[in-house]
Short mmCIF file of N, CA, C and O in Angstrom, two decimals:
data_model
loop_
_atom_site.label_atom_id
_atom_site.label_comp_id
_atom_site.label_asym_id
_atom_site.label_seq_id
_atom_site.Cartn_x
_atom_site.Cartn_y
_atom_site.Cartn_z
N MET A 279 60.95 -105.75 148.54
CA MET A 279 60.90 -105.01 147.29
C MET A 279 60.64 -105.99 146.15
O MET A 279 61.26 -107.03 146.06
N ILE A 280 59.74 -105.63 145.28
CA ILE A 280 59.38 -106.48 144.15
C ILE A 280 60.43 -106.31 143.05
O ILE A 280 60.75 -105.19 142.65
N ALA A 281 60.96 -107.41 142.57
CA ALA A 281 61.95 -107.37 141.51
C ALA A 281 61.22 -107.34 140.17
O ALA A 281 60.61 -108.30 139.76
N THR A 282 61.29 -106.22 139.49
CA THR A 282 60.66 -106.07 138.18
C THR A 282 61.69 -105.54 137.20
O THR A 282 62.60 -104.82 137.58
N ARG A 283 61.54 -105.91 135.97
CA ARG A 283 62.48 -105.46 134.94
C ARG A 283 61.88 -104.35 134.09
O ARG A 283 62.47 -103.96 133.09
N ILE A 284 60.72 -103.84 134.43
CA ILE A 284 60.09 -102.77 133.66
C ILE A 284 60.42 -101.45 134.33
O ILE A 284 60.05 -101.22 135.48
N PRO A 285 61.12 -100.55 133.64
CA PRO A 285 61.49 -99.28 134.26
C PRO A 285 60.27 -98.38 134.47
O PRO A 285 59.28 -98.45 133.74
N PRO A 286 60.33 -97.51 135.47
CA PRO A 286 59.20 -96.63 135.79
C PRO A 286 58.70 -95.77 134.63
O PRO A 286 57.49 -95.57 134.50
N PRO A 287 59.56 -95.24 133.74
CA PRO A 287 59.02 -94.45 132.62
C PRO A 287 58.09 -95.25 131.71
O PRO A 287 57.18 -94.68 131.11
N VAL A 288 58.28 -96.56 131.62
CA VAL A 288 57.39 -97.38 130.80
C VAL A 288 56.00 -97.43 131.43
O VAL A 288 54.98 -97.33 130.73
N TYR A 289 55.94 -97.55 132.75
CA TYR A 289 54.65 -97.49 133.44
C TYR A 289 53.97 -96.14 133.20
O TYR A 289 52.76 -96.08 132.95
N ALA A 290 54.74 -95.06 133.27
CA ALA A 290 54.17 -93.73 133.07
C ALA A 290 53.64 -93.58 131.65
O ALA A 290 52.56 -93.02 131.43
N LEU A 291 54.39 -94.06 130.67
CA LEU A 291 53.95 -93.97 129.27
C LEU A 291 52.70 -94.81 129.03
O LEU A 291 51.77 -94.36 128.34
N ALA A 292 52.64 -95.99 129.62
CA ALA A 292 51.46 -96.84 129.47
C ALA A 292 50.24 -96.17 130.11
O ALA A 292 49.14 -96.19 129.54
N THR A 293 50.42 -95.57 131.27
CA THR A 293 49.31 -94.87 131.93
C THR A 293 48.84 -93.69 131.11
O THR A 293 47.64 -93.47 130.94
N ALA A 294 49.77 -92.91 130.58
CA ALA A 294 49.40 -91.75 129.76
C ALA A 294 48.66 -92.20 128.50
O ALA A 294 47.70 -91.54 128.08
N THR A 295 49.08 -93.31 127.91
CA THR A 295 48.40 -93.83 126.72
C THR A 295 46.97 -94.25 127.06
O THR A 295 46.03 -93.95 126.31
N LEU A 296 46.79 -94.94 128.18
CA LEU A 296 45.44 -95.33 128.59
C LEU A 296 44.55 -94.12 128.86
O LEU A 296 43.38 -94.10 128.47
N ILE A 297 45.09 -93.10 129.50
CA ILE A 297 44.32 -91.88 129.75
C ILE A 297 43.91 -91.25 128.43
O ILE A 297 42.77 -90.81 128.26
N TRP A 298 44.83 -91.18 127.47
CA TRP A 298 44.52 -90.59 126.18
C TRP A 298 43.44 -91.39 125.46
O TRP A 298 42.51 -90.81 124.88
N LEU A 299 43.55 -92.72 125.49
CA LEU A 299 42.54 -93.56 124.83
C LEU A 299 41.16 -93.39 125.47
O LEU A 299 40.15 -93.28 124.77
N PHE A 300 41.10 -93.39 126.79
CA PHE A 300 39.82 -93.22 127.47
C PHE A 300 39.22 -91.84 127.21
O PHE A 300 38.01 -91.69 127.11
N ASP A 301 40.08 -90.82 127.09
CA ASP A 301 39.57 -89.48 126.81
C ASP A 301 38.91 -89.41 125.44
O ASP A 301 37.91 -88.75 125.26
N HIS A 302 39.49 -90.13 124.47
CA HIS A 302 38.90 -90.10 123.13
C HIS A 302 37.69 -91.02 123.00
O HIS A 302 36.80 -90.74 122.21
N ASP A 303 37.65 -92.08 123.77
CA ASP A 303 36.50 -93.00 123.71
C ASP A 303 35.33 -92.54 124.57
O ASP A 303 34.18 -92.75 124.22
N PHE A 304 35.63 -91.95 125.70
CA PHE A 304 34.60 -91.50 126.64
C PHE A 304 34.85 -90.04 127.03
O PHE A 304 35.26 -89.75 128.14
N PRO A 305 34.60 -89.12 126.11
CA PRO A 305 34.87 -87.71 126.44
C PRO A 305 33.92 -87.21 127.52
O PRO A 305 32.75 -87.59 127.58
N ASP A 306 34.45 -86.38 128.37
CA ASP A 306 33.64 -85.80 129.43
C ASP A 306 33.29 -84.35 129.05
O ASP A 306 33.91 -83.76 128.18
N PRO A 307 32.29 -83.79 129.69
CA PRO A 307 31.99 -82.39 129.40
C PRO A 307 33.13 -81.49 129.88
O PRO A 307 33.77 -81.76 130.90
N ARG A 308 33.41 -80.48 129.13
CA ARG A 308 34.50 -79.57 129.48
C ARG A 308 34.07 -78.69 130.64
O ARG A 308 33.11 -77.93 130.53
N LEU A 309 34.77 -78.81 131.74
CA LEU A 309 34.44 -78.03 132.92
C LEU A 309 35.17 -76.69 132.96
O LEU A 309 34.75 -75.76 133.62
N ILE A 310 36.29 -76.63 132.24
CA ILE A 310 37.09 -75.40 132.20
C ILE A 310 36.97 -74.82 130.80
O ILE A 310 37.20 -75.51 129.81
N PRO A 311 36.62 -73.55 130.67
CA PRO A 311 36.47 -72.95 129.34
C PRO A 311 37.79 -72.93 128.56
O PRO A 311 38.87 -73.01 129.14
N ALA A 312 37.66 -72.80 127.25
CA ALA A 312 38.79 -72.96 126.32
C ALA A 312 40.02 -72.10 126.63
O ALA A 312 41.12 -72.62 126.59
N PRO A 313 39.94 -70.84 126.92
CA PRO A 313 41.21 -70.11 127.13
C PRO A 313 42.00 -70.64 128.34
O PRO A 313 43.21 -70.70 128.30
N TRP A 314 41.31 -71.05 129.38
CA TRP A 314 42.00 -71.51 130.59
C TRP A 314 42.46 -72.95 130.46
O TRP A 314 43.41 -73.36 131.12
N SER A 315 41.81 -73.73 129.63
CA SER A 315 42.23 -75.12 129.48
C SER A 315 43.58 -75.23 128.78
O SER A 315 44.26 -76.23 128.89
N ARG A 316 43.98 -74.20 128.07
CA ARG A 316 45.29 -74.20 127.40
C ARG A 316 46.43 -74.07 128.42
O ARG A 316 47.59 -74.31 128.09
N LEU A 317 46.14 -73.70 129.63
CA LEU A 317 47.16 -73.57 130.67
C LEU A 317 47.82 -74.93 130.95
O LEU A 317 48.97 -74.99 131.37
N GLY A 318 47.11 -76.00 130.70
CA GLY A 318 47.68 -77.34 130.89
C GLY A 318 48.92 -77.57 130.05
O GLY A 318 49.85 -78.25 130.48
N TRP A 319 48.94 -77.03 128.84
CA TRP A 319 50.12 -77.20 127.99
C TRP A 319 51.34 -76.51 128.60
O TRP A 319 52.47 -77.01 128.48
N LEU A 320 51.13 -75.39 129.26
CA LEU A 320 52.23 -74.71 129.94
C LEU A 320 52.76 -75.57 131.09
O LEU A 320 53.97 -75.70 131.28
N ILE A 321 51.87 -76.21 131.82
CA ILE A 321 52.27 -77.08 132.92
C ILE A 321 53.03 -78.29 132.38
O ILE A 321 54.04 -78.71 132.96
N ILE A 322 52.58 -78.85 131.27
CA ILE A 322 53.29 -79.98 130.65
C ILE A 322 54.68 -79.55 130.21
O ILE A 322 55.67 -80.26 130.44
N ALA A 323 54.79 -78.38 129.58
CA ALA A 323 56.09 -77.88 129.14
C ALA A 323 57.03 -77.65 130.33
O ALA A 323 58.22 -77.96 130.25
N LEU A 324 56.49 -77.14 131.41
CA LEU A 324 57.29 -76.93 132.61
C LEU A 324 57.80 -78.27 133.15
O LEU A 324 58.98 -78.41 133.52
N GLY A 325 56.94 -79.27 133.18
CA GLY A 325 57.36 -80.61 133.64
C GLY A 325 58.43 -81.21 132.76
O GLY A 325 59.39 -81.81 133.25
N LEU A 326 58.29 -81.07 131.45
CA LEU A 326 59.31 -81.58 130.53
C LEU A 326 60.63 -80.86 130.71
O LEU A 326 61.71 -81.46 130.61
N GLY A 327 60.57 -79.56 130.99
CA GLY A 327 61.79 -78.79 131.26
C GLY A 327 62.49 -79.27 132.52
O GLY A 327 63.72 -79.41 132.55
N ILE A 328 61.72 -79.58 133.55
CA ILE A 328 62.30 -80.11 134.79
C ILE A 328 62.92 -81.48 134.53
O ILE A 328 64.01 -81.79 135.03
N ASP A 329 62.25 -82.30 133.73
CA ASP A 329 62.80 -83.62 133.38
C ASP A 329 64.12 -83.47 132.62
O ASP A 329 65.09 -84.19 132.89
N ALA A 330 64.16 -82.56 131.67
CA ALA A 330 65.39 -82.35 130.89
C ALA A 330 66.52 -81.87 131.80
O ALA A 330 67.67 -82.32 131.66
N TYR A 331 66.22 -81.00 132.74
CA TYR A 331 67.23 -80.52 133.68
C TYR A 331 67.76 -81.68 134.53
O TYR A 331 68.97 -81.79 134.77
N ALA A 332 66.88 -82.58 134.96
CA ALA A 332 67.30 -83.73 135.76
C ALA A 332 68.19 -84.67 134.95
O ALA A 332 69.20 -85.17 135.46
N VAL A 333 67.83 -84.91 133.70
CA VAL A 333 68.65 -85.78 132.84
C VAL A 333 70.03 -85.17 132.66
O VAL A 333 71.05 -85.87 132.74
N LEU A 334 70.10 -83.86 132.44
CA LEU A 334 71.40 -83.20 132.30
C LEU A 334 72.22 -83.31 133.57
O LEU A 334 73.44 -83.49 133.52
N ALA A 335 71.57 -83.23 134.72
CA ALA A 335 72.29 -83.37 135.99
C ALA A 335 72.89 -84.77 136.12
O ALA A 335 74.03 -84.93 136.57
N PHE A 336 72.14 -85.79 135.72
CA PHE A 336 72.66 -87.15 135.76
C PHE A 336 73.84 -87.30 134.79
O PHE A 336 74.85 -87.92 135.12
N VAL A 337 73.71 -86.76 133.58
CA VAL A 337 74.77 -86.88 132.59
C VAL A 337 76.03 -86.16 133.05
O VAL A 337 77.14 -86.68 132.92
N ARG A 338 75.87 -84.97 133.61
CA ARG A 338 77.04 -84.21 134.08
C ARG A 338 77.78 -84.93 135.20
O ARG A 338 78.99 -84.78 135.34
N ASN A 339 77.07 -85.67 136.02
CA ASN A 339 77.69 -86.38 137.13
C ASN A 339 78.07 -87.82 136.78
O ASN A 339 78.45 -88.59 137.66
N HIS A 340 77.94 -88.16 135.50
CA HIS A 340 78.33 -89.49 134.99
C HIS A 340 77.64 -90.62 135.75
O HIS A 340 78.26 -91.62 136.12
N THR A 341 76.35 -90.45 136.00
CA THR A 341 75.57 -91.51 136.63
C THR A 341 74.50 -91.96 135.65
O THR A 341 74.21 -91.30 134.66
N THR A 342 73.90 -93.09 135.93
CA THR A 342 72.89 -93.64 135.03
C THR A 342 71.52 -93.04 135.33
O THR A 342 71.21 -92.72 136.48
N ILE A 343 70.73 -92.88 134.29
CA ILE A 343 69.36 -92.40 134.45
C ILE A 343 68.44 -93.57 134.74
O ILE A 343 67.42 -93.42 135.39
N ASN A 344 68.83 -94.76 134.29
CA ASN A 344 68.02 -95.96 134.45
C ASN A 344 68.17 -96.51 135.88
O ASN A 344 69.25 -96.97 136.25
N PRO A 345 67.10 -96.52 136.68
CA PRO A 345 67.22 -97.01 138.05
C PRO A 345 67.36 -98.53 138.13
O PRO A 345 67.66 -99.06 139.20
N MET A 346 67.15 -99.23 137.03
CA MET A 346 67.25 -100.68 137.04
C MET A 346 68.66 -101.19 136.80
O MET A 346 68.94 -102.36 136.99
N SER A 347 69.56 -100.34 136.34
CA SER A 347 70.92 -100.80 136.04
C SER A 347 71.77 -100.75 137.30
O SER A 347 71.56 -99.94 138.19
N ARG A 348 72.75 -101.63 137.34
CA ARG A 348 73.68 -101.68 138.47
C ARG A 348 75.05 -101.20 137.99
O ARG A 348 75.67 -101.80 137.12
N THR A 349 75.50 -100.10 138.52
CA THR A 349 76.82 -99.57 138.22
C THR A 349 77.51 -99.30 139.56
O THR A 349 76.87 -99.36 140.61
N PRO A 350 78.79 -98.98 139.54
CA PRO A 350 79.45 -98.66 140.81
C PRO A 350 78.79 -97.49 141.55
O PRO A 350 78.80 -97.44 142.77
N GLN A 351 78.20 -96.56 140.81
CA GLN A 351 77.54 -95.44 141.46
C GLN A 351 76.22 -95.84 142.09
O GLN A 351 75.78 -95.24 143.06
N THR A 352 75.56 -96.86 141.54
CA THR A 352 74.26 -97.29 142.04
C THR A 352 74.31 -98.76 142.42
O THR A 352 73.64 -99.58 141.82
N ASN A 353 75.10 -99.09 143.41
CA ASN A 353 75.26 -100.49 143.78
C ASN A 353 74.21 -100.95 144.78
O ASN A 353 74.30 -102.04 145.31
N GLY A 354 73.24 -100.14 145.06
CA GLY A 354 72.17 -100.56 145.97
C GLY A 354 72.38 -100.06 147.39
O GLY A 354 71.50 -100.20 148.23
N TRP A 355 73.52 -99.51 147.70
CA TRP A 355 73.77 -99.00 149.04
C TRP A 355 73.63 -97.49 149.05
O TRP A 355 74.04 -96.81 148.13
N LEU A 356 73.06 -97.00 150.11
CA LEU A 356 72.93 -95.55 150.27
C LEU A 356 74.26 -95.01 150.78
O LEU A 356 74.72 -95.41 151.84
N SER A 357 74.88 -94.18 150.01
CA SER A 357 76.16 -93.61 150.44
C SER A 357 76.03 -92.10 150.51
O SER A 357 75.42 -91.46 149.66
N VAL A 358 76.60 -91.56 151.53
CA VAL A 358 76.53 -90.11 151.74
C VAL A 358 77.89 -89.51 151.55
O VAL A 358 78.88 -90.03 151.89
#
């Protein structure tokens, strides 16, 4: 396993930023007409809702959201 200090959400944010920059610099032809392309915002909202639910589950169980931190709950061993 590679030891890195950069948490996964930072990678995701960097990737999303690059996608946004490339979309504005090199726009592609729209393959999906305007009313249906708005469906993407619904999918994004659904994903954010799932993320919020997951964060609440971690908070309710008093565990860390950060996978890079070491606490008694996340000591690196799989416990059942």
